[in-house]
Coordinates of C-alpha atoms in Angstrom, one line a residue:
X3 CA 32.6 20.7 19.0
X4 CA 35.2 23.3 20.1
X5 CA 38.1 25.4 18.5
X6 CA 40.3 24.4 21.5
X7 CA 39.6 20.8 21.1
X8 CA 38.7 17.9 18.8
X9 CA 35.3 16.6 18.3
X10 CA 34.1 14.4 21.1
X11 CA 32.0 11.4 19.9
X12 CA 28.8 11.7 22.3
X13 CA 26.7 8.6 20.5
X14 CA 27.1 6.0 17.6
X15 CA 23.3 5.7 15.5
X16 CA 22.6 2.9 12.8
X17 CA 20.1 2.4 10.0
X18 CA 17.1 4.0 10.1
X19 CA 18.5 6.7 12.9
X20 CA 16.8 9.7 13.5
X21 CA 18.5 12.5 13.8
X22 CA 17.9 16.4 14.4
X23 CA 14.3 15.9 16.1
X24 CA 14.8 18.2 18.6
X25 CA 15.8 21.1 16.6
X26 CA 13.5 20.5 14.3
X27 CA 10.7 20.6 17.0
X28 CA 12.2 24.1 18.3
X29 CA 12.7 25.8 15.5
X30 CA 16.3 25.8 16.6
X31 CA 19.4 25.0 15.0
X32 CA 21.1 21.9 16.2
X33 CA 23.8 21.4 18.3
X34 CA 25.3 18.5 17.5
X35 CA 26.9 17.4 14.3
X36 CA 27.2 14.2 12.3
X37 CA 29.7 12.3 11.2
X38 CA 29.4 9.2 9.0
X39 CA 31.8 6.1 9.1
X40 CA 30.7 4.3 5.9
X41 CA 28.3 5.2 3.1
X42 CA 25.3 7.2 4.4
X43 CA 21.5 7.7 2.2
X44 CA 19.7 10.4 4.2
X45 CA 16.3 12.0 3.8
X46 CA 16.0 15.5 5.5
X47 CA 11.9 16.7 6.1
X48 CA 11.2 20.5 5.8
X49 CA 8.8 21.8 8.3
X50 CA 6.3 22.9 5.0
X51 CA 6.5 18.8 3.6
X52 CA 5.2 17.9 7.4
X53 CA 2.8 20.3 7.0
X54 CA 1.2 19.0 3.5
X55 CA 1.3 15.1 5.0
X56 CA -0.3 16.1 8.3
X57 CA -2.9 17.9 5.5
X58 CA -2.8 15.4 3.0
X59 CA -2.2 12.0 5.2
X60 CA -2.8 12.5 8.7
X61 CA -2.1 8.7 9.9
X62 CA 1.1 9.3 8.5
X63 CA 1.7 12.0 10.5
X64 CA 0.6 10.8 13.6
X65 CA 2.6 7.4 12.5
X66 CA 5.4 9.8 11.9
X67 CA 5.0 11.9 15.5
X68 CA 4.8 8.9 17.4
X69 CA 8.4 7.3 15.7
X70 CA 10.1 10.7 16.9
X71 CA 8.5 10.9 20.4
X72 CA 9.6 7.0 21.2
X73 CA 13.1 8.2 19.6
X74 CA 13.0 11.0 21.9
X75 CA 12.1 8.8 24.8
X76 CA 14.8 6.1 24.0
X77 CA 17.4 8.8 23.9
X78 CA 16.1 10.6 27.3
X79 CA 16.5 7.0 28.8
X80 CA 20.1 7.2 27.5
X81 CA 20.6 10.2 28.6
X82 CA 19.5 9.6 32.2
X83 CA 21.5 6.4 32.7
X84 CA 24.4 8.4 31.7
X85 CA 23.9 11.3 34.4
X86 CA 23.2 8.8 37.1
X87 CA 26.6 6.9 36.3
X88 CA 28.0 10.4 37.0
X89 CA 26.6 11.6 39.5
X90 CA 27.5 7.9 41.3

C-alpha cells in the first residue's frame, strides 16, 4: 500500500489460508493487508492462547508449528519462482 498509489494485489489465498505468520513470529506488525472478495470467518491466535496450548496440549502445538512452517515454506517457494522470473 501507498498514498501515491492504489493497492497492488501481491497473492490471492483460499479456505483455510494462513495469514500473518510472520509477524506473528517477530513480534512485528505486518506488512501486508487483506482484503476479502466474498464472505470471510477468521480466527486470529494471541501470542498468550499459543502459550496455554503449547502448556496445556503440546501435540497441538507442535501440529500447529509444523502447519505454519510448511505455510512458510510453500510461500518461500512462491516467492523464489517469482524473483527468478525477474531476474530472467
Amino acid at each position: 500500500e501507498s498514498d501515491a498509489a492504489p493497492p497492488v494485489k501481491l497473492m490471492g489465498f483460499g479456505p483455510g489460508s494462513i495469514l500473518g505468520e510472520i509477524a506473528f513470529y517477530r513480534g512485528e506488525r505486518r506488512t501486508a493487508s487483506v482484503v476479502a472478495q466474498s464472505e470471510v470467518t477468521a480466527f486470529k491466535l494471541s501470542r498468550d492462547a499459543l502459550r496455554r496450548v503449547e502448556s496445556e496440549a503440546p501435540s497441538l502445538a507442535a501440529a500447529f508449528h509444523a502447519e505454519i512452517a510448511r505455510a512458510l515454506a510453500d510461500r518461500m517457494q512462491s516467492a523464489n519462482r517469482l524473483i527468478q522470473l525477474l531476474s530472467d
